[in-house]
Amino acid sequence: MRCCRGASRLDRETDVEPRSRTGKAGRARAGCGGLGPYLAVYLLTEQHWDEARIGLVMSIATVAGIVAQTPAGALVDATRAKRLVMVVAAIMVTLASLSLPLFPGFVPVAISQGIAQAAAVVFPPAIAAVSLGIFGHAAFTRRIGRNETFNHAGNAVAAGLAGLSAYWFGPTVVFYLLSAMAIASLVSILAIPERAIDHDLARGLHDADTRSEQPSGLAVLLTCRPLLVFAICVLLFHLSNAAMLPLVGQKLALQDKNMGTSLMSACIVAAQVVMVPFAMLVGARADRWGHKRFFLAALLILPIRGALYTLSDNPFWLVGVQLLDGVGAGIFGAIFPVIVADLMRNTGRFNVAQGAVITAQSIGAALSTTLAGLVVVGAGYSAAFITLGAVAAIGAIVCLVALPETRHGTLPPQGKTAPPTSAIAAE
């Protein structure tokens, strides 16, 4: 009976036999995103849109993603057709990319990008859910570290291929390239055996006998105090982090318009490469060193990075400091689903909680560029970097004081259940 419900407990704890399954899901995620920067360049250079129209389309897509995030998590919790959900999302992203050169008007672009963004938000909770459903809590941190390693490596390769392809064939080719990657992700998704996924475990119910257990009410999202604290910290992380790279790009472009785009690409690729070993480090050591410690380290990187940006305008210095983005983002991407899984253990609301916290993350990212722009206009770039760093410092203080260590020492023996997260929330 246990085999019918997915991988055995031994498989989950030792991470042996099912190793290849969610590695494929991690690669799938790497193939289904990252269109935004290329879309802006295409609309500006090929379609001759002005910056205001481009900004409006990007804002529409961002809002669509924010609105869809929590419902997407709830869908992943509720459905037992997680592979089908990812397949449909990948097809929607593919069609949206292919439609851009064919229908470059404002309304079609706004609709296609809104749909694509809403579809793309399915992947993070779905891949995390499949990983948890196959490997269980004991091996989940290691699996997420591997997934994020594939994700960042894929992003770096995709950015490099997109840059080379655009150089030789023009910016339009990027849409076909990303579409091909999205289609390739379908193969990775379908390679995951459906029977390997324990859908109760995938939504955060314990990996013992959960048939008599029911998921907690959605009110757990508001009554679990540690989850609320974590959401605040995540919002502050992205309120600080999201605008830093655009500010660096603006400084680079002001110094040399011809080299600005190339150096910006170098920043992106270099940071993604740096993220790979740090995602691996989280997977290998977070269960020993503590989940909160890694998250706190990701927050503390940002004030350091903001301060270093103010020391020099040299392009190579700015690109070098940007490597710290790889440290912070590499840690954050790997530890984020692990902490949410810790807090939602035995509630059955793991994925909707992911969606809710990512909604807070998206709001912070959306506000970040507005905050940075206002400070730049009023006081200059150095003041903006210091302000963004201060925001992350506040998040670090909140994390240190109010967020408990979420790591569970050991899994309870099979046949016993962990204490409900609602008990943790009430402490």
Short mmCIF file of C-alpha atoms in Angstrom, two decimals:
data_model
loop_
_atom_site.label_atom_id
_atom_site.label_comp_id
_atom_site.label_asym_id
_atom_site.label_seq_id
_atom_site.Cartn_x
_atom_site.Cartn_y
_atom_site.Cartn_z
CA MET A 1 0.00 0.00 0.00
CA ARG A 2 2.82 2.36 0.87
CA CYS A 3 4.43 1.83 -2.52
CA CYS A 4 1.19 2.85 -4.23
CA ARG A 5 1.28 6.16 -2.39
CA GLY A 6 4.80 7.05 -3.48
CA ALA A 7 8.41 6.47 -2.52
CA SER A 8 9.01 4.64 0.71
CA ARG A 9 10.16 6.32 3.90
CA LEU A 10 13.58 4.74 3.42
CA ASP A 11 13.85 6.28 -0.04
CA ARG A 12 12.89 9.70 1.34
CA GLU A 13 15.40 9.58 4.14
CA THR A 14 18.34 8.24 2.15
CA ASP A 15 17.65 10.12 -1.10
CA VAL A 16 18.81 7.19 -3.20
CA GLU A 17 16.44 5.62 -5.71
CA PRO A 18 14.18 8.56 -6.64
CA ARG A 19 17.10 10.96 -7.12
CA SER A 20 16.52 11.65 -10.81
CA ARG A 21 12.84 12.44 -10.59
CA THR A 22 12.63 15.91 -9.15
CA GLY A 23 15.98 16.87 -10.59
CA LYS A 24 14.01 16.85 -13.83
CA ALA A 25 11.42 19.14 -12.25
CA GLY A 26 14.20 21.51 -11.22
CA ARG A 27 15.41 21.62 -14.79
CA ALA A 28 11.83 22.24 -15.93
CA ARG A 29 11.64 25.38 -13.84
CA ALA A 30 14.84 26.70 -15.38
CA GLY A 31 13.26 26.51 -18.81
CA CYS A 32 10.06 28.42 -18.12
CA GLY A 33 10.92 31.95 -17.05
CA GLY A 34 13.14 34.97 -17.54
CA LEU A 35 11.39 36.69 -20.45
CA GLY A 36 10.97 40.14 -18.88
CA PRO A 37 14.32 41.82 -19.64
CA TYR A 38 14.32 40.55 -23.22
CA LEU A 39 10.74 41.64 -23.76
CA ALA A 40 11.61 45.20 -22.76
CA VAL A 41 14.55 45.29 -25.18
CA TYR A 42 12.45 43.81 -28.01
CA LEU A 43 9.60 46.27 -27.55
CA LEU A 44 11.99 49.21 -27.36
CA THR A 45 14.28 48.36 -30.27
CA GLU A 46 12.10 46.34 -32.65
CA GLN A 47 8.59 47.66 -32.05
CA HIS A 48 9.67 51.20 -31.08
CA TRP A 49 7.48 51.41 -28.02
CA ASP A 50 8.17 54.22 -25.58
CA GLU A 51 9.27 53.50 -22.03
CA ALA A 52 5.86 54.35 -20.57
CA ARG A 53 4.03 51.70 -22.63
CA ILE A 54 6.71 49.13 -21.87
CA GLY A 55 6.47 49.90 -18.17
CA LEU A 56 2.70 49.59 -18.24
CA VAL A 57 2.82 46.16 -19.91
CA MET A 58 5.41 44.95 -17.41
CA SER A 59 3.27 46.24 -14.55
CA ILE A 60 0.21 44.42 -15.89
CA ALA A 61 2.20 41.19 -16.00
CA THR A 62 3.53 41.76 -12.48
CA VAL A 63 0.06 42.40 -11.07
CA ALA A 64 -1.27 39.27 -12.81
CA GLY A 65 1.46 37.22 -11.16
CA ILE A 66 0.76 38.71 -7.72
CA VAL A 67 -2.98 38.05 -8.02
CA ALA A 68 -2.44 34.46 -9.22
CA GLN A 69 0.21 33.48 -6.69
CA THR A 70 -1.88 32.39 -3.69
CA PRO A 71 -4.60 30.70 -5.80
CA ALA A 72 -1.84 28.82 -7.63
CA GLY A 73 -0.53 27.49 -4.33
CA ALA A 74 -4.05 26.48 -3.28
CA LEU A 75 -4.50 24.66 -6.61
CA VAL A 76 -1.26 22.73 -6.12
CA ASP A 77 -2.41 21.74 -2.61
CA ALA A 78 -5.80 20.59 -3.83
CA THR A 79 -4.99 18.73 -7.03
CA ARG A 80 -3.56 15.26 -7.49
CA ALA A 81 -2.72 16.12 -11.09
CA LYS A 82 0.35 18.20 -10.30
CA ARG A 83 2.20 17.11 -13.42
CA LEU A 84 -0.76 18.11 -15.58
CA VAL A 85 -0.90 21.53 -13.93
CA MET A 86 2.79 22.09 -14.73
CA VAL A 87 2.33 20.86 -18.30
CA VAL A 88 -0.56 23.24 -18.91
CA ALA A 89 1.44 26.12 -17.39
CA ALA A 90 4.45 25.33 -19.61
CA ILE A 91 2.22 25.26 -22.71
CA MET A 92 0.71 28.63 -21.78
CA VAL A 93 4.17 30.18 -21.31
CA THR A 94 5.24 28.72 -24.68
CA LEU A 95 2.22 30.08 -26.54
CA ALA A 96 2.66 33.49 -24.92
CA SER A 97 6.28 33.65 -26.07
CA LEU A 98 5.46 32.55 -29.61
CA SER A 99 2.63 35.06 -29.91
CA LEU A 100 4.80 38.11 -29.24
CA PRO A 101 6.40 38.47 -32.70
CA LEU A 102 3.07 37.64 -34.36
CA PHE A 103 0.86 40.02 -32.37
CA PRO A 104 3.02 42.96 -31.22
CA GLY A 105 0.15 45.35 -30.44
CA PHE A 106 -0.33 46.72 -26.95
CA VAL A 107 -3.47 44.76 -26.06
CA PRO A 108 -2.24 41.34 -27.32
CA VAL A 109 1.13 41.80 -25.59
CA ALA A 110 -0.53 42.87 -22.34
CA ILE A 111 -2.90 39.88 -22.42
CA SER A 112 -0.23 37.34 -23.38
CA GLN A 113 2.22 38.53 -20.74
CA GLY A 114 -0.46 38.63 -18.07
CA ILE A 115 -1.40 35.03 -18.89
CA ALA A 116 2.25 33.95 -19.04
CA GLN A 117 3.07 35.52 -15.69
CA ALA A 118 -0.01 34.01 -14.06
CA ALA A 119 0.91 30.59 -15.46
CA ALA A 120 4.57 30.80 -14.48
CA VAL A 121 3.79 31.27 -10.78
CA VAL A 122 2.59 27.65 -10.67
CA PHE A 123 6.11 26.26 -11.01
CA PRO A 124 7.76 27.16 -7.67
CA PRO A 125 5.04 25.66 -5.45
CA ALA A 126 4.42 22.72 -7.79
CA ILE A 127 8.08 21.71 -7.97
CA ALA A 128 8.48 22.09 -4.21
CA ALA A 129 5.31 20.03 -3.68
CA VAL A 130 6.50 17.23 -5.96
CA SER A 131 9.87 17.23 -4.20
CA LEU A 132 8.25 16.98 -0.78
CA GLY A 133 5.78 14.36 -2.01
CA ILE A 134 8.56 12.08 -3.22
CA PHE A 135 11.32 12.60 -0.67
CA GLY A 136 9.58 13.68 2.53
CA HIS A 137 10.82 16.15 5.11
CA ALA A 138 14.00 14.25 5.93
CA ALA A 139 15.49 14.68 2.45
CA PHE A 140 13.60 17.81 1.43
CA THR A 141 16.38 20.32 2.16
CA ARG A 142 18.90 18.37 0.11
CA ARG A 143 16.41 18.02 -2.74
CA ILE A 144 15.57 21.72 -2.81
CA GLY A 145 19.30 22.49 -2.85
CA ARG A 146 19.67 20.26 -5.92
CA ASN A 147 16.60 21.79 -7.57
CA GLU A 148 17.91 25.31 -7.08
CA THR A 149 21.33 24.26 -8.38
CA PHE A 150 19.69 23.11 -11.64
CA ASN A 151 17.52 26.25 -11.67
CA HIS A 152 20.40 28.72 -11.41
CA ALA A 153 22.64 26.76 -13.77
CA GLY A 154 19.77 26.69 -16.28
CA ASN A 155 19.19 30.41 -15.90
CA ALA A 156 22.87 31.12 -16.53
CA VAL A 157 22.93 28.92 -19.64
CA ALA A 158 19.66 30.42 -20.89
CA ALA A 159 20.96 33.97 -20.43
CA GLY A 160 24.17 33.12 -22.25
CA LEU A 161 22.35 31.45 -25.14
CA ALA A 162 19.87 34.32 -25.35
CA GLY A 163 22.66 36.87 -25.47
CA LEU A 164 24.55 35.03 -28.21
CA SER A 165 21.40 34.29 -30.21
CA ALA A 166 20.24 37.89 -30.04
CA TYR A 167 23.67 39.10 -31.11
CA TRP A 168 23.65 36.91 -34.22
CA PHE A 169 19.97 36.81 -35.16
CA GLY A 170 18.35 39.80 -33.45
CA PRO A 171 16.19 40.10 -30.31
CA THR A 172 13.18 38.28 -31.79
CA VAL A 173 14.99 34.94 -31.72
CA VAL A 174 14.96 35.01 -27.90
CA PHE A 175 11.23 34.27 -27.85
CA TYR A 176 11.67 31.16 -29.99
CA LEU A 177 14.62 30.05 -27.87
CA LEU A 178 12.69 30.38 -24.62
CA SER A 179 9.73 28.62 -26.20
CA ALA A 180 11.97 25.70 -27.12
CA MET A 181 13.22 25.57 -23.53
CA ALA A 182 9.65 25.58 -22.22
CA ILE A 183 8.75 22.70 -24.55
CA ALA A 184 11.84 20.79 -23.37
CA SER A 185 10.61 21.28 -19.81
CA LEU A 186 7.54 19.24 -20.71
CA VAL A 187 9.77 16.21 -21.20
CA SER A 188 11.28 16.70 -17.74
CA ILE A 189 7.85 17.03 -16.14
CA LEU A 190 6.43 13.94 -17.82
CA ALA A 191 9.52 11.91 -16.83
CA ILE A 192 8.41 12.13 -13.17
CA PRO A 193 6.33 8.99 -12.40
CA GLU A 194 2.88 10.02 -11.16
CA ARG A 195 2.74 7.10 -8.72
CA ALA A 196 5.94 8.29 -7.03
CA ILE A 197 4.20 11.36 -5.58
CA ASP A 198 2.53 11.09 -2.17
CA HIS A 199 -0.02 13.87 -2.58
CA ASP A 200 -0.86 14.09 1.13
CA LEU A 201 2.79 14.56 1.98
CA ALA A 202 3.17 16.97 -0.94
CA ARG A 203 0.73 19.39 0.67
CA GLY A 204 2.43 19.22 4.06
CA LEU A 205 0.58 16.42 5.84
CA HIS A 206 2.95 14.18 7.69
CA ASP A 207 4.52 11.20 5.97
CA ALA A 208 3.09 8.75 8.46
CA ASP A 209 -0.47 7.45 8.01
CA THR A 210 -2.35 10.62 7.13
CA ARG A 211 -5.60 9.12 5.88
CA SER A 212 -7.49 10.11 9.00
CA GLU A 213 -6.08 13.62 9.02
CA GLN A 214 -7.67 16.63 7.37
CA PRO A 215 -5.87 19.78 6.21
CA SER A 216 -6.01 22.77 8.53
CA GLY A 217 -8.31 25.63 7.63
CA LEU A 218 -6.95 28.47 5.55
CA ALA A 219 -7.01 30.57 8.72
CA VAL A 220 -3.68 28.93 9.57
CA LEU A 221 -2.09 31.44 7.17
CA LEU A 222 -3.15 34.24 9.51
CA THR A 223 -2.86 32.50 12.87
CA CYS A 224 0.62 30.99 12.46
CA ARG A 225 2.71 33.80 13.93
CA PRO A 226 6.09 32.47 12.68
CA LEU A 227 4.70 32.32 9.13
CA LEU A 228 3.59 35.96 9.37
CA VAL A 229 7.01 36.97 10.69
CA PHE A 230 8.68 35.07 7.87
CA ALA A 231 6.42 36.77 5.29
CA ILE A 232 7.42 40.19 6.67
CA CYS A 233 11.10 39.27 6.45
CA VAL A 234 10.67 38.00 2.88
CA LEU A 235 8.87 41.22 1.90
CA LEU A 236 11.73 43.29 3.36
CA PHE A 237 14.33 41.09 1.63
CA HIS A 238 12.81 41.79 -1.78
CA LEU A 239 12.00 45.41 -1.00
CA SER A 240 15.75 45.75 -0.53
CA ASN A 241 17.03 43.38 -3.20
CA ALA A 242 14.82 43.87 -6.27
CA ALA A 243 15.98 47.39 -7.17
CA MET A 244 19.71 46.89 -6.64
CA LEU A 245 20.47 45.27 -10.00
CA PRO A 246 18.43 47.83 -11.99
CA LEU A 247 20.27 50.63 -10.19
CA VAL A 248 23.60 49.04 -11.06
CA GLY A 249 22.48 48.73 -14.67
CA GLN A 250 21.55 52.41 -14.76
CA LYS A 251 24.94 53.43 -13.35
CA LEU A 252 26.71 51.26 -15.92
CA ALA A 253 24.63 52.66 -18.79
CA LEU A 254 25.28 56.26 -17.68
CA GLN A 255 29.01 55.63 -17.92
CA ASP A 256 29.01 53.80 -21.25
CA LYS A 257 25.79 53.27 -23.19
CA ASN A 258 27.46 50.84 -25.59
CA MET A 259 28.85 48.63 -22.83
CA GLY A 260 25.92 48.96 -20.42
CA THR A 261 23.89 46.06 -21.83
CA SER A 262 26.90 43.76 -22.08
CA LEU A 263 27.96 44.50 -18.51
CA MET A 264 24.39 44.02 -17.34
CA SER A 265 24.35 40.57 -18.94
CA ALA A 266 27.68 39.83 -17.26
CA CYS A 267 26.11 40.77 -13.91
CA ILE A 268 23.20 38.41 -14.45
CA VAL A 269 25.23 35.44 -15.66
CA ALA A 270 27.92 35.85 -12.99
CA ALA A 271 25.37 36.09 -10.19
CA GLN A 272 23.54 32.98 -11.42
CA VAL A 273 26.82 31.06 -11.52
CA VAL A 274 27.62 32.11 -7.94
CA MET A 275 24.13 31.01 -6.83
CA VAL A 276 24.88 27.41 -7.80
CA PRO A 277 27.41 26.53 -5.05
CA PHE A 278 25.45 28.42 -2.40
CA ALA A 279 22.25 26.56 -3.27
CA MET A 280 24.28 23.36 -2.98
CA LEU A 281 25.63 24.53 0.40
CA VAL A 282 22.11 25.08 1.71
CA GLY A 283 21.08 21.62 0.58
CA ALA A 284 24.11 20.02 2.19
CA ARG A 285 24.36 21.92 5.49
CA ALA A 286 21.13 23.72 6.40
CA ASP A 287 19.70 20.76 8.32
CA ARG A 288 22.84 20.71 10.45
CA TRP A 289 23.55 24.43 10.84
CA GLY A 290 19.98 25.66 11.13
CA HIS A 291 17.45 27.02 8.64
CA LYS A 292 17.09 30.38 10.35
CA ARG A 293 20.85 30.98 10.23
CA PHE A 294 20.94 30.62 6.47
CA PHE A 295 17.97 32.94 5.99
CA LEU A 296 19.56 35.50 8.31
CA ALA A 297 22.79 35.29 6.30
CA ALA A 298 20.86 36.03 3.09
CA LEU A 299 19.38 39.15 4.71
CA LEU A 300 22.73 40.36 6.07
CA ILE A 301 24.40 40.15 2.65
CA LEU A 302 22.18 42.98 1.37
CA PRO A 303 23.37 45.83 3.69
CA ILE A 304 26.97 44.85 2.90
CA ARG A 305 26.24 44.86 -0.82
CA GLY A 306 24.46 48.23 -0.63
CA ALA A 307 27.36 49.82 1.25
CA LEU A 308 29.97 48.45 -1.17
CA TYR A 309 28.15 49.90 -4.17
CA THR A 310 28.73 53.41 -2.80
CA LEU A 311 32.53 53.08 -2.66
CA SER A 312 33.24 53.29 -6.39
CA ASP A 313 31.60 53.86 -9.78
CA ASN A 314 34.17 51.72 -11.56
CA PRO A 315 32.26 49.27 -13.80
CA PHE A 316 34.40 46.32 -12.79
CA TRP A 317 33.89 47.13 -9.11
CA LEU A 318 30.13 47.31 -9.60
CA VAL A 319 30.05 43.99 -11.46
CA GLY A 320 32.27 42.43 -8.79
CA VAL A 321 30.01 43.57 -5.95
CA GLN A 322 27.04 42.22 -7.87
CA LEU A 323 28.48 38.74 -7.31
CA LEU A 324 27.21 39.06 -3.74
CA ASP A 325 23.72 38.91 -5.23
CA GLY A 326 24.55 35.33 -6.11
CA VAL A 327 25.34 34.62 -2.46
CA GLY A 328 22.16 36.13 -1.02
CA ALA A 329 19.78 34.98 -3.75
CA GLY A 330 21.34 31.52 -3.92
CA ILE A 331 20.76 31.03 -0.20
CA PHE A 332 17.28 32.57 -0.26
CA GLY A 333 15.98 30.52 -3.19
CA ALA A 334 17.01 27.26 -1.55
CA ILE A 335 16.00 28.00 2.06
CA PHE A 336 12.64 29.65 1.30
CA PRO A 337 10.54 26.51 0.58
CA VAL A 338 12.34 24.64 3.36
CA ILE A 339 11.25 27.16 6.01
CA VAL A 340 7.68 27.23 4.70
CA ALA A 341 7.62 23.42 4.81
CA ASP A 342 8.89 23.56 8.40
CA LEU A 343 6.16 25.96 9.47
CA MET A 344 3.36 24.21 7.61
CA ARG A 345 4.30 20.67 8.55
CA ASN A 346 1.20 18.57 9.27
CA THR A 347 -1.23 21.32 8.23
CA GLY A 348 -1.82 20.31 4.60
CA ARG A 349 -1.38 23.96 3.56
CA PHE A 350 2.24 23.95 2.44
CA ASN A 351 1.69 25.17 -1.11
CA VAL A 352 -0.95 27.80 -0.44
CA ALA A 353 1.37 29.13 2.28
CA GLN A 354 4.16 29.28 -0.30
CA GLY A 355 1.84 31.23 -2.59
CA ALA A 356 0.86 33.65 0.17
CA VAL A 357 4.47 34.36 1.16
CA ILE A 358 5.51 34.73 -2.48
CA THR A 359 2.69 37.25 -2.85
CA ALA A 360 4.31 39.27 -0.06
CA GLN A 361 7.65 38.80 -1.84
CA SER A 362 6.19 40.10 -5.11
CA ILE A 363 4.69 43.15 -3.41
CA GLY A 364 8.07 43.95 -1.88
CA ALA A 365 9.79 43.58 -5.26
CA ALA A 366 7.18 45.79 -6.96
CA LEU A 367 7.63 48.54 -4.35
CA SER A 368 11.42 48.28 -4.40
CA THR A 369 12.00 50.03 -7.72
CA THR A 370 9.55 52.79 -6.79
CA LEU A 371 11.34 53.40 -3.48
CA ALA A 372 14.75 53.35 -5.15
CA GLY A 373 13.65 55.71 -7.91
CA LEU A 374 12.30 58.27 -5.47
CA VAL A 375 15.50 58.20 -3.42
CA VAL A 376 17.71 58.48 -6.52
CA VAL A 377 15.81 61.53 -7.74
CA GLY A 378 15.92 63.15 -4.32
CA ALA A 379 19.36 62.23 -3.03
CA GLY A 380 21.34 60.21 -5.62
CA TYR A 381 22.42 56.64 -6.20
CA SER A 382 24.54 56.24 -3.07
CA ALA A 383 21.63 57.25 -0.86
CA ALA A 384 19.41 54.77 -2.68
CA PHE A 385 21.84 51.91 -2.10
CA ILE A 386 22.17 52.80 1.59
CA THR A 387 18.37 53.02 1.94
CA LEU A 388 17.87 49.62 0.34
CA GLY A 389 20.56 48.14 2.56
CA ALA A 390 18.88 49.63 5.63
CA VAL A 391 15.59 47.96 4.68
CA ALA A 392 17.32 44.57 4.65
CA ALA A 393 18.99 45.37 7.98
CA ILE A 394 15.54 45.93 9.49
CA GLY A 395 14.49 42.56 8.07
CA ALA A 396 17.54 40.92 9.64
CA ILE A 397 16.63 42.38 13.05
CA VAL A 398 13.05 41.12 12.73
CA CYS A 399 14.35 37.69 11.73
CA LEU A 400 16.84 37.54 14.61
CA VAL A 401 14.35 38.66 17.27
CA ALA A 402 10.99 37.28 16.16
CA LEU A 403 11.53 34.25 13.87
CA PRO A 404 12.17 30.99 15.73
CA GLU A 405 14.49 28.32 14.40
CA THR A 406 12.15 26.29 12.21
CA ARG A 407 14.24 23.17 11.73
CA HIS A 408 12.82 19.96 13.19
CA GLY A 409 15.46 17.85 14.87
CA THR A 410 14.27 14.44 13.69
CA LEU A 411 11.18 12.95 12.15
CA PRO A 412 8.93 11.09 14.60
CA PRO A 413 8.79 7.30 14.33
CA GLN A 414 6.52 5.99 11.62
CA GLY A 415 2.93 5.73 12.81
CA LYS A 416 3.18 8.84 14.99
CA THR A 417 2.43 12.34 13.91
CA ALA A 418 4.26 15.58 14.49
CA PRO A 419 2.67 18.22 16.72
CA PRO A 420 0.34 20.45 14.70
CA THR A 421 1.83 23.68 13.47
CA SER A 422 -1.08 25.46 15.13
CA ALA A 423 0.56 24.60 18.41
CA ILE A 424 3.74 26.27 17.23
CA ALA A 425 1.76 29.31 16.15
CA ALA A 426 0.20 29.62 19.58
CA GLU A 427 3.55 29.74 21.38
#
